C-alpha cells in the first residue's frame, strides 16, 4: 500500500525559494508518477505538474513553467518540488499525490500536505 | 477560473439525496476523459471518492455514486449524513492543456 509523507511547514520571504519533499513507500518501482497539487487559502485545488521518479521525466502546468522544478533522489523513493521567486500568492498547502500514469488518471493516495507561507 | 465548473455550494438535510455537477468541454470530459471525485475536509488531504466516472474505491459507501454524460459529470450522495459535510472536487485530463484539471470545488452543507 502506497504511503506518501511530506516535509514540514515552511515560512519564506518574497523572492526566496522553497523545496518540499515527498517520501514514498510501498510503491511499485516502475510505472508510477508523483503529481504536485496546491490549494491557496480559500481557493480550490490546482494541478502543478508531475514527475516520473523512475525516468526523471517531468511535465509542468503552463502556469508554473520556469517557476517550478520537480526532481527525485537517486533512490527514487523521494520526490521534491522546488518553487522559486516566491510571491505572497504562492502561500498555499502543497500536496504530492500518486498516480499510475500521466493522463486520464486519478490521484490516490495523497501526502498530508505542506503549508508554505510567503511573508515579509 | 477553473477549467471544470462546479456549483460553489449545495445543501441538504440528513437522509436526503443531493447531486453536484461538474461541467467541462470538448478538450476534457467531452473528449472522453474520465472524471474523478475527491472529498476534502479542512486540514486533511483530499480523499479519492470516485474514479473512472462511477467506480468507488474500497471503503467508500455505496451512498456515493457518479455518472458522466457528454461534457458533464455528476456526483450523487443518498442518505445524507453529517459526516458528508465537506468540499468536493472533480478532476479530469485536458488534452489542450496537456495536464490534469480540477473543478473549483463544491461545498456540501448538511442542514
Coordinates of N, CA and C in Angstrom, one line a residue:
Chain A
X1 N 0.8 -1.2 0.0 CA 0.0 0.0 0.0 C 0.9 1.2 0.0
X2 N 0.6 2.1 -1.0 CA 1.5 3.3 -1.1 C 1.2 4.3 0.0
X3 N 2.2 4.9 0.5 CA 2.1 6.0 1.5 C 3.0 7.1 1.1
X4 N 2.6 8.3 1.3 CA 3.4 9.5 0.9 C 3.5 10.4 2.2
X5 N 4.7 10.7 2.6 CA 4.9 11.5 3.7 C 5.7 12.8 3.3
X6 N 5.2 13.9 3.6 CA 5.8 15.2 3.1 C 6.6 15.9 4.2
X7 N 7.4 16.8 3.8 CA 8.2 17.6 4.8 C 7.3 18.6 5.5
X8 N 7.9 19.2 6.5 CA 7.1 20.1 7.3 C 6.9 21.5 6.8
X9 N 6.1 22.3 7.5 CA 5.7 23.6 7.1 C 7.0 24.5 6.9
X10 N 6.8 25.5 6.0 CA 7.9 26.4 5.7 C 7.4 27.9 5.7
X11 N 8.2 28.8 6.2 CA 7.9 30.2 6.1 C 9.0 30.9 5.3
X12 N 8.7 31.5 4.2 CA 9.7 32.1 3.4 C 9.4 33.6 3.1
X13 N 10.4 34.3 2.8 CA 10.2 35.7 2.4 C 10.0 35.8 0.9
X14 N 9.3 36.9 0.4 CA 9.1 37.0 -1.0 C 10.5 37.1 -1.8
X15 N 10.5 36.4 -2.9 CA 11.7 36.3 -3.7 C 12.6 35.1 -3.4
X16 N 12.3 34.4 -2.3 CA 13.1 33.2 -1.9 C 12.5 32.0 -2.7
X17 N 13.2 30.9 -2.4 CA 12.8 29.6 -3.0 C 12.4 28.7 -1.8
X18 N 11.6 27.7 -2.1 CA 11.3 26.7 -1.2 C 11.3 25.3 -1.8
X19 N 11.7 24.3 -1.1 CA 11.8 22.9 -1.6 C 10.9 22.1 -0.6
X20 N 10.0 21.3 -1.2 CA 9.1 20.4 -0.4 C 9.4 19.0 -0.9
X21 N 9.5 18.1 0.1 CA 9.8 16.7 -0.2 C 8.6 15.8 0.0
X22 N 8.6 14.7 -0.6 CA 7.5 13.7 -0.6 C 8.2 12.3 -0.7
X23 N 8.1 11.6 0.5 CA 8.8 10.3 0.5 C 7.7 9.2 0.3
X24 N 8.0 8.3 -0.6 CA 7.0 7.3 -0.9 C 7.5 6.0 -0.4
X25 N 6.6 5.1 0.1 CA 6.9 3.8 0.5 C 5.7 2.9 0.0
X26 N 6.1 1.6 -0.2 CA 5.1 0.7 -0.6 C 4.6 0.8 -2.1
X27 N 5.4 1.5 -2.9 CA 5.0 1.7 -4.3 C 5.7 0.6 -5.1
X28 N 5.2 0.5 -6.3 CA 5.9 -0.3 -7.3 C 7.0 0.5 -8.0
X29 N 8.1 -0.1 -8.3 CA 9.3 0.6 -8.8 C 9.1 1.3 -10.1
X30 N 8.3 0.7 -11.0 CA 8.1 1.3 -12.3 C 6.7 1.6 -12.5
X31 N 6.5 2.5 -13.4 CA 5.1 2.8 -13.9 C 4.3 3.7 -13.0
X32 N 5.0 4.5 -12.1 CA 4.2 5.4 -11.3 C 4.7 6.8 -11.4
X33 N 3.8 7.7 -11.0 CA 4.1 9.2 -11.1 C 3.7 9.8 -9.8
X34 N 4.5 10.9 -9.5 CA 4.1 11.8 -8.4 C 3.7 13.1 -9.0
X35 N 2.5 13.5 -8.6 CA 2.0 14.8 -9.1 C 2.0 15.8 -7.9
X36 N 2.1 17.1 -8.2 CA 2.0 18.1 -7.1 C 0.8 19.0 -7.4
X37 N 0.0 19.2 -6.3 CA -1.2 20.0 -6.4 C -1.2 21.0 -5.2
X38 N -1.6 22.2 -5.4 CA -1.6 23.1 -4.3 C -3.0 23.7 -4.1
X39 N -3.2 24.2 -2.9 CA -4.5 24.9 -2.5 C -4.2 26.1 -1.8
X40 N -4.4 27.2 -2.4 CA -4.2 28.5 -1.7 C -5.4 28.8 -0.8
X41 N -5.2 29.6 0.2 CA -6.3 29.9 1.2 C -7.6 30.3 0.5
X42 N -8.7 29.6 0.8 CA -10.0 29.9 0.3 C -10.1 29.6 -1.2
X43 N -9.2 28.9 -1.8 CA -9.2 28.5 -3.2 C -9.4 27.0 -3.4
X44 N -9.5 26.6 -4.6 CA -9.7 25.2 -4.9 C -8.3 24.6 -5.2
X45 N -8.4 23.3 -5.6 CA -7.2 22.6 -5.9 C -6.6 23.0 -7.3
X46 N -5.3 23.0 -7.4 CA -4.6 23.5 -8.6 C -3.5 22.5 -8.9
X47 N -3.6 21.8 -10.1 CA -2.6 20.9 -10.5 C -1.3 21.6 -11.0
X48 N -0.1 21.2 -10.5 CA 1.1 21.9 -10.9 C 2.0 21.1 -11.9
X49 N 1.9 19.8 -11.8 CA 2.7 19.0 -12.7 C 3.0 17.7 -12.1
X50 N 3.8 16.9 -12.9 CA 4.2 15.6 -12.4 C 5.7 15.2 -12.7
X51 N 6.2 14.2 -12.0 CA 7.5 13.6 -12.3 C 7.3 12.1 -12.3
X52 N 8.0 11.5 -13.2 CA 8.1 10.0 -13.2 C 9.4 9.7 -12.4
X53 N 9.3 9.3 -11.2 CA 10.6 9.1 -10.4 C 11.5 8.1 -11.1
X54 N 11.0 7.2 -11.8 CA 11.9 6.2 -12.4 C 12.8 6.8 -13.5
X55 N 12.2 7.6 -14.4 CA 12.9 8.2 -15.5 C 13.4 9.6 -15.3
X56 N 12.8 10.3 -14.3 CA 13.1 11.7 -14.1 C 12.4 12.6 -15.0
X57 N 11.6 12.1 -15.9 CA 10.8 12.9 -16.8 C 9.8 13.7 -16.1
X58 N 9.6 15.0 -16.5 CA 8.7 15.9 -15.8 C 7.7 16.5 -16.8
X59 N 6.6 17.0 -16.3 CA 5.6 17.8 -17.1 C 5.1 18.8 -16.1
X60 N 5.1 20.1 -16.5 CA 4.6 21.2 -15.7 C 3.4 21.8 -16.3
X61 N 2.5 22.3 -15.5 CA 1.4 23.1 -16.0 C 2.0 24.4 -16.5
X62 N 1.4 24.9 -17.5 CA 2.0 26.1 -18.2 C 2.2 27.2 -17.2
X63 N 1.3 27.4 -16.3 CA 1.4 28.5 -15.3 C 2.7 28.4 -14.5
X64 N 3.2 27.2 -14.3 CA 4.4 27.0 -13.4 C 5.7 26.8 -14.1
X65 N 5.6 26.8 -15.4 CA 6.9 26.6 -16.2 C 7.8 27.8 -15.9
X66 N 9.1 27.5 -15.6 CA 10.1 28.5 -15.3 C 10.1 28.9 -13.8
X67 N 9.1 28.4 -13.1 CA 9.0 28.7 -11.6 C 9.1 27.5 -10.8
X68 N 8.8 26.3 -11.3 CA 8.9 25.1 -10.5 C 9.8 24.1 -11.1
X69 N 10.5 23.3 -10.3 CA 11.3 22.2 -10.7 C 11.0 21.0 -9.8
X70 N 10.7 19.9 -10.5 CA 10.4 18.7 -9.8 C 11.5 17.7 -10.0
X71 N 12.0 17.1 -8.9 CA 13.1 16.2 -9.0 C 12.9 15.0 -8.1
X72 N 13.8 14.0 -8.3 CA 13.7 12.9 -7.4 C 15.1 12.5 -7.0
X73 N 15.3 11.8 -5.8 CA 16.6 11.4 -5.4 C 17.0 10.1 -6.1
X74 N 18.3 9.8 -5.9 CA 18.8 8.6 -6.6 C 18.2 7.3 -6.2
X75 N 17.6 7.3 -5.0 CA 17.0 6.1 -4.5 C 15.5 6.0 -5.1
X76 N 15.1 7.0 -5.8 CA 13.8 7.2 -6.4 C 12.6 6.8 -5.4
X77 N 12.9 7.1 -4.1 CA 11.8 7.0 -3.2 C 11.3 8.3 -2.7
X78 N 12.1 9.4 -3.0 CA 11.7 10.7 -2.5 C 11.6 11.7 -3.7
X79 N 10.5 12.4 -3.8 CA 10.3 13.4 -4.9 C 10.4 14.8 -4.2
X80 N 10.9 15.7 -4.9 CA 11.0 17.1 -4.4 C 10.4 18.1 -5.4
X81 N 9.8 19.1 -4.8 CA 9.3 20.2 -5.6 C 9.9 21.5 -5.2
X82 N 10.6 22.2 -6.1 CA 11.1 23.5 -5.7 C 10.4 24.6 -6.4
X83 N 10.0 25.6 -5.6 CA 9.3 26.7 -6.2 C 10.1 28.0 -6.0
X84 N 10.4 28.7 -7.0 CA 11.3 29.8 -7.0 C 10.6 31.2 -7.1
X85 N 11.3 32.2 -6.7 CA 10.8 33.6 -6.8 C 9.4 33.7 -6.2
X86 N 9.4 33.3 -4.9 CA 8.1 33.2 -4.2 C 7.4 34.6 -4.1
X87 N 6.1 34.5 -4.3 CA 5.2 35.7 -4.1 C 4.2 35.4 -3.0
X88 N 3.6 36.4 -2.5 CA 2.6 36.1 -1.4 C 1.5 35.2 -2.0
X89 N 1.2 35.3 -3.3 CA 0.2 34.4 -3.9 C 0.6 32.9 -3.9
X90 N 1.9 32.6 -3.6 CA 2.3 31.2 -3.5 C 2.0 30.6 -2.2
X91 N 1.5 31.4 -1.2 CA 1.1 30.9 0.1 C 0.0 29.9 -0.2
X92 N 0.3 28.6 0.2 CA -0.7 27.6 -0.1 C -0.3 26.3 0.7
X93 N -1.2 25.3 0.7 CA -0.8 24.0 1.1 C -0.5 23.2 -0.2
X94 N 0.7 22.6 -0.2 CA 1.2 21.9 -1.3 C 1.1 20.4 -1.0
X95 N 0.5 19.6 -1.9 CA 0.3 18.2 -1.8 C 1.0 17.5 -2.9
X96 N 1.6 16.3 -2.5 CA 2.1 15.4 -3.5 C 1.0 14.3 -3.6
X97 N 0.9 13.7 -4.7 CA -0.2 12.7 -4.9 C 0.4 11.6 -5.9
X98 N -0.1 10.4 -5.7 CA 0.4 9.3 -6.5 C -0.6 8.9 -7.6
X99 N 0.0 8.6 -8.8 CA -0.9 8.0 -9.8 C -0.1 7.0 -10.6
X100 N -0.7 6.2 -11.4 CA -0.1 5.2 -12.2 C 0.2 5.6 -13.6
X101 N -0.1 6.9 -13.9 CA 0.1 7.4 -15.2 C 0.1 8.9 -15.2
X102 N 0.1 9.5 -16.5 CA 0.2 10.9 -16.5 C -1.0 11.5 -17.2
X103 N -1.9 10.7 -17.8 CA -3.1 11.3 -18.4 C -4.3 10.4 -18.1
X104 N -5.4 10.9 -18.0 CA -6.6 10.2 -17.7 C -6.4 9.3 -16.5
X105 N -5.9 9.9 -15.4 CA -5.6 9.2 -14.2 C -6.2 9.9 -13.0
X106 N -6.2 9.2 -11.9 CA -6.7 9.8 -10.7 C -5.5 9.7 -9.7
X107 N -5.7 10.5 -8.6 CA -4.7 10.6 -7.6 C -5.1 9.9 -6.3
X108 N -4.3 8.9 -5.9 CA -4.5 8.2 -4.7 C -3.3 7.3 -4.4
X109 N -2.7 7.5 -3.2 CA -3.1 8.4 -2.1 C -2.5 9.8 -2.3
X110 N -2.7 10.6 -1.3 CA -2.1 12.0 -1.3 C -1.2 12.0 -0.1
X111 N -0.2 12.9 -0.1 CA 0.6 13.2 1.0 C -0.3 14.1 2.0
X112 N 0.2 14.3 3.2 CA -0.6 15.0 4.2 C -0.6 16.5 4.0
X113 N 0.2 17.0 3.0 CA 0.2 18.4 2.7 C 1.3 19.2 3.5
X114 N 1.9 20.2 2.8 CA 2.9 21.0 3.4 C 2.5 22.5 3.3
X115 N 2.3 23.2 4.4 CA 2.0 24.6 4.3 C 3.2 25.4 4.0
X116 N 3.1 26.2 3.0 CA 4.2 27.2 2.6 C 3.6 28.6 2.8
X117 N 4.2 29.3 3.7 CA 3.7 30.7 3.9 C 4.8 31.7 3.4
X118 N 4.4 32.6 2.5 CA 5.3 33.6 2.0 C 4.9 34.9 2.6
X119 N 5.8 35.5 3.4 CA 5.5 36.7 4.1 C 6.8 37.5 4.4
X120 N 6.7 38.8 4.3 CA 7.9 39.6 4.6 C 8.0 39.9 6.1
Chain B
X1 N -10.1 31.2 -12.7 CA -11.2 30.4 -13.3 C -10.8 28.9 -13.5
X2 N -11.5 28.0 -12.9 CA -11.2 26.6 -13.1 C -11.7 26.1 -14.5
X3 N -11.0 25.1 -15.0 CA -11.3 24.6 -16.3 C -12.6 23.8 -16.2
X4 N -12.8 23.1 -15.1 CA -14.1 22.4 -14.9 C -14.9 23.2 -13.9
X5 N -16.2 23.3 -14.2 CA -17.1 24.2 -13.5 C -18.0 23.4 -12.5
X6 N -17.9 23.8 -11.3 CA -18.8 23.2 -10.2 C -19.6 24.2 -9.5
X7 N -20.8 23.9 -9.1 CA -21.5 24.9 -8.3 C -20.8 25.1 -7.0
X8 N -20.7 26.4 -6.5 CA -20.0 26.7 -5.3 C -20.5 26.0 -4.0
X9 N -21.8 25.7 -4.0 CA -22.4 25.1 -2.8 C -23.6 24.3 -3.1
X10 N -23.9 23.3 -2.3 CA -25.1 22.5 -2.3 C -25.4 22.2 -0.9
X11 N -26.7 22.0 -0.6 CA -27.0 21.6 0.8 C -28.2 20.6 0.8
X12 N -28.3 19.9 1.9 CA -29.4 19.0 2.1 C -29.6 18.6 3.5
X13 N -30.7 18.1 3.9 CA -31.0 17.7 5.2 C -30.5 16.2 5.4
X14 N -30.2 15.8 6.6 CA -29.9 14.4 6.8 C -30.9 13.5 6.2
X15 N -30.4 12.4 5.5 CA -31.3 11.4 4.9 C -31.6 11.8 3.5
X16 N -31.5 13.0 3.1 CA -31.8 13.4 1.7 C -30.8 13.0 0.7
X17 N -31.2 13.2 -0.6 CA -30.3 13.0 -1.7 C -29.8 14.3 -2.3
X18 N -28.5 14.4 -2.5 CA -28.0 15.6 -3.2 C -27.2 15.2 -4.4
X19 N -27.2 16.1 -5.4 CA -26.3 15.9 -6.5 C -25.5 17.2 -6.7
X20 N -24.3 17.0 -7.3 CA -23.5 18.1 -7.7 C -22.9 17.9 -9.1
X21 N -22.8 18.9 -9.8 CA -22.4 18.8 -11.2 C -20.9 19.2 -11.4
X22 N -20.4 18.8 -12.6 CA -19.0 19.1 -13.0 C -19.1 19.3 -14.5
X23 N -19.0 20.5 -15.0 CA -19.1 20.7 -16.4 C -17.8 21.1 -17.0
X24 N -17.5 20.4 -18.1 CA -16.2 20.6 -18.8 C -16.4 21.1 -20.3
X25 N -15.6 20.6 -21.1 CA -15.6 21.0 -22.5 C -15.1 19.8 -23.4
X26 N -15.0 20.1 -24.7 CA -14.6 19.1 -25.7 C -13.2 18.7 -25.6
X27 N -12.4 19.4 -24.8 CA -11.0 19.0 -24.6 C -10.7 18.2 -23.4
X28 N -11.7 18.0 -22.6 CA -11.6 17.2 -21.3 C -12.7 16.2 -21.2
X29 N -13.7 16.5 -20.5 CA -14.8 15.5 -20.3 C -15.4 15.1 -21.6
X30 N -15.7 16.1 -22.5 CA -16.3 15.8 -23.7 C -15.4 15.0 -24.7
X31 N -14.1 15.0 -24.4 CA -13.2 14.2 -25.3 C -13.1 12.8 -24.9
X32 N -13.8 12.4 -23.8 CA -13.9 11.0 -23.4 C -13.0 10.7 -22.2
X33 N -12.4 11.7 -21.7 CA -11.5 11.5 -20.5 C -12.4 11.3 -19.2
X34 N -11.9 10.4 -18.4 CA -12.7 10.1 -17.2 C -12.7 11.2 -16.2
X35 N -13.8 11.2 -15.3 CA -13.9 12.2 -14.3 C -13.7 11.4 -12.9
X36 N -13.0 12.1 -12.0 CA -12.8 11.5 -10.7 C -13.2 12.5 -9.7
X37 N -13.6 12.0 -8.5 CA -14.1 12.9 -7.5 C -13.3 12.7 -6.2
X38 N -13.1 13.8 -5.5 CA -12.4 13.8 -4.2 C -13.2 14.5 -3.1
X39 N -13.1 14.0 -1.9 CA -13.8 14.6 -0.7 C -12.6 15.3 0.1
X40 N -12.8 16.5 0.4 CA -11.8 17.2 1.1 C -12.3 17.9 2.4
X41 N -11.8 17.4 3.5 CA -12.1 18.0 4.8 C -11.0 19.0 5.2
X42 N -11.4 20.1 5.8 CA -10.3 21.1 6.2 C -9.2 20.4 7.0
X43 N -8.0 20.8 6.7 CA -6.9 20.3 7.4 C -6.4 18.9 7.1
X44 N -7.1 18.3 6.2 CA -6.7 16.9 5.8 C -6.4 16.8 4.3
X45 N -5.8 15.7 3.9 CA -5.5 15.5 2.5 C -6.8 15.1 1.7
X46 N -6.9 15.6 0.5 CA -8.1 15.1 -0.3 C -8.1 13.6 -0.3
X47 N -9.4 13.1 -0.4 CA -9.6 11.6 -0.4 C -10.3 11.2 -1.7
X48 N -9.7 10.2 -2.4 CA -10.4 9.8 -3.6 C -11.7 9.2 -3.2
X49 N -12.8 9.7 -3.9 CA -14.1 9.2 -3.6 C -14.7 8.4 -4.7
X50 N -14.3 8.7 -6.0 CA -14.9 8.1 -7.1 C -13.8 8.2 -8.2
X51 N -13.6 7.1 -8.9 CA -12.6 7.1 -10.0 C -13.2 6.5 -11.3
X52 N -12.7 6.9 -12.4 CA -13.3 6.4 -13.7 C -14.8 6.6 -13.8
X53 N -15.2 7.8 -13.4 CA -16.6 8.2 -13.5 C -17.6 7.6 -12.5
X54 N -17.5 6.3 -12.3 CA -18.5 5.7 -11.4 C -18.0 4.5 -10.6
X55 N -16.7 4.5 -10.3 CA -16.2 3.4 -9.5 C -15.7 3.9 -8.1
X56 N -16.2 3.2 -7.1 CA -15.9 3.6 -5.8 C -14.7 2.8 -5.3
X57 N -13.7 3.5 -4.7 CA -12.6 2.8 -4.1 C -13.1 2.0 -2.9
X58 N -12.3 1.0 -2.5 CA -12.7 0.2 -1.3 C -12.9 1.1 -0.1
X59 N -14.0 0.9 0.6 CA -14.2 1.7 1.8 C -15.2 2.9 1.6
X60 N -15.4 3.3 0.4 CA -16.4 4.3 0.1 C -17.8 3.8 0.1
X61 N -18.7 4.3 0.9 CA -20.0 3.7 1.0 C -20.8 3.8 -0.4
X62 N -21.7 2.9 -0.6 CA -22.4 2.9 -1.8 C -23.5 4.0 -1.9
X63 N -23.5 4.8 -0.8 CA -24.4 6.0 -0.9 C -23.8 7.0 -1.9
X64 N -22.6 6.9 -2.3 CA -22.0 7.7 -3.2 C -22.0 7.1 -4.6
X65 N -22.4 7.8 -5.6 CA -22.4 7.3 -7.0 C -22.0 8.4 -8.0
X66 N -21.5 8.0 -9.1 CA -21.1 9.0 -10.1 C -21.6 8.6 -11.5
X67 N -21.7 9.7 -12.3 CA -22.1 9.4 -13.7 C -21.5 10.5 -14.6
X68 N -21.5 10.2 -15.9 CA -20.9 11.1 -16.8 C -21.7 11.0 -18.1
X69 N -21.9 12.2 -18.7 CA -22.6 12.2 -20.0 C -22.2 13.5 -20.7
X70 N -21.7 13.3 -22.0 CA -21.3 14.4 -22.8 C -20.1 15.1 -22.2
X71 N -20.3 16.4 -21.9 CA -19.3 17.2 -21.4 C -19.5 17.5 -19.9
X72 N -20.3 16.7 -19.2 CA -20.6 16.9 -17.8 C -20.5 15.6 -17.0
X73 N -20.4 15.7 -15.7 CA -20.4 14.6 -14.8 C -21.1 15.0 -13.6
X74 N -21.6 14.0 -12.8 CA -22.3 14.3 -11.6 C -21.9 13.3 -10.5
X75 N -22.0 13.9 -9.3 CA -21.8 13.0 -8.1 C -23.1 13.1 -7.3
X76 N -23.6 12.0 -6.9 CA -24.8 11.9 -6.1 C -24.5 11.3 -4.8
X77 N -25.1 11.8 -3.7 CA -25.0 11.3 -2.4 C -26.4 11.0 -1.9
X78 N -26.7 9.8 -1.5 CA -28.0 9.5 -0.9 C -27.9 9.3 0.6
X79 N -29.0 9.3 1.3 CA -28.9 9.1 2.7 C -27.9 10.0 3.4
X80 N -28.0 11.3 3.1 CA -27.0 12.3 3.6 C -26.8 12.2 5.1
X81 N -25.5 12.2 5.4 CA -25.1 12.2 6.8 C -24.3 13.4 7.2
X82 N -24.2 13.8 8.5 CA -23.5 14.9 8.9 C -22.0 14.8 8.5
X83 N -21.5 13.6 8.5 CA -20.1 13.4 8.2 C -19.7 13.7 6.7
X84 N -20.8 13.8 5.9 CA -20.5 14.1 4.5 C -20.2 15.5 4.2
X85 N -20.4 16.4 5.2 CA -20.2 17.8 5.1 C -18.7 18.0 4.8
X86 N -18.4 18.5 3.6 CA -17.0 18.7 3.1 C -17.0 19.4 1.8
X87 N -15.8 19.6 1.2 CA -15.7 20.2 -0.1 C -15.5 19.0 -1.1
X88 N -16.1 19.1 -2.2 CA -16.0 18.0 -3.2 C -15.4 18.6 -4.5
X89 N -14.4 17.9 -5.0 CA -13.7 18.4 -6.3 C -13.8 17.3 -7.4
X90 N -14.1 17.7 -8.6 CA -14.0 16.8 -9.7 C -12.7 17.1 -10.4
X91 N -12.2 16.1 -11.1 CA -10.9 16.2 -11.8 C -10.9 15.4 -13.0
X92 N -10.2 15.9 -14.1 CA -10.2 15.1 -15.3 C -8.8 15.5 -16.0
X93 N -8.7 15.1 -17.2 CA -7.5 15.4 -18.0 C -7.9 16.3 -19.2
X94 N -7.1 17.3 -19.5 CA -7.4 18.2 -20.6 C -6.3 18.0 -21.7
X95 N -6.7 17.6 -22.8 CA -5.8 17.4 -23.9 C -5.2 18.7 -24.5
X96 N -5.9 19.8 -24.4 CA -5.4 21.1 -24.9 C -4.3 21.6 -23.9
X97 N -4.5 21.4 -22.7 CA -3.6 21.9 -21.7 C -2.5 20.9 -21.4
X98 N -2.7 19.6 -21.8 CA -1.7 18.6 -21.6 C -1.5 18.2 -20.1
X99 N -2.5 18.4 -19.3 CA -2.4 18.1 -17.9 C -3.7 17.9 -17.2
X100 N -3.7 17.5 -16.0 CA -4.9 17.3 -15.2 C -5.5 18.6 -14.8
X101 N -6.8 18.6 -14.7 CA -7.5 19.8 -14.3 C -8.6 19.5 -13.2
X102 N -8.8 20.5 -12.4 CA -9.8 20.3 -11.3 C -10.9 21.3 -11.5
X103 N -12.1 21.0 -10.9 CA -13.1 21.9 -10.7 C -12.8 22.9 -9.6
X104 N -13.6 23.9 -9.4 CA -13.4 24.9 -8.4 C -13.9 24.4 -7.0
X105 N -14.6 23.2 -7.0 CA -15.0 22.7 -5.7 C -16.4 23.1 -5.4
X106 N -17.1 22.1 -4.7 CA -18.5 22.4 -4.2 C -18.5 22.1 -2.7
X107 N -19.0 23.1 -2.0 CA -19.1 22.9 -0.5 C -20.4 22.3 -0.2
X108 N -20.4 21.1 0.4 CA -21.7 20.5 0.8 C -22.0 20.8 2.3
X109 N -23.1 21.4 2.5 CA -23.6 21.6 3.8 C -24.7 20.7 4.2
X110 N -24.6 20.0 5.3 CA -25.7 19.2 5.8 C -26.5 20.0 6.8
X111 N -27.7 20.3 6.5 CA -28.5 21.2 7.3 C -28.9 20.6 8.7

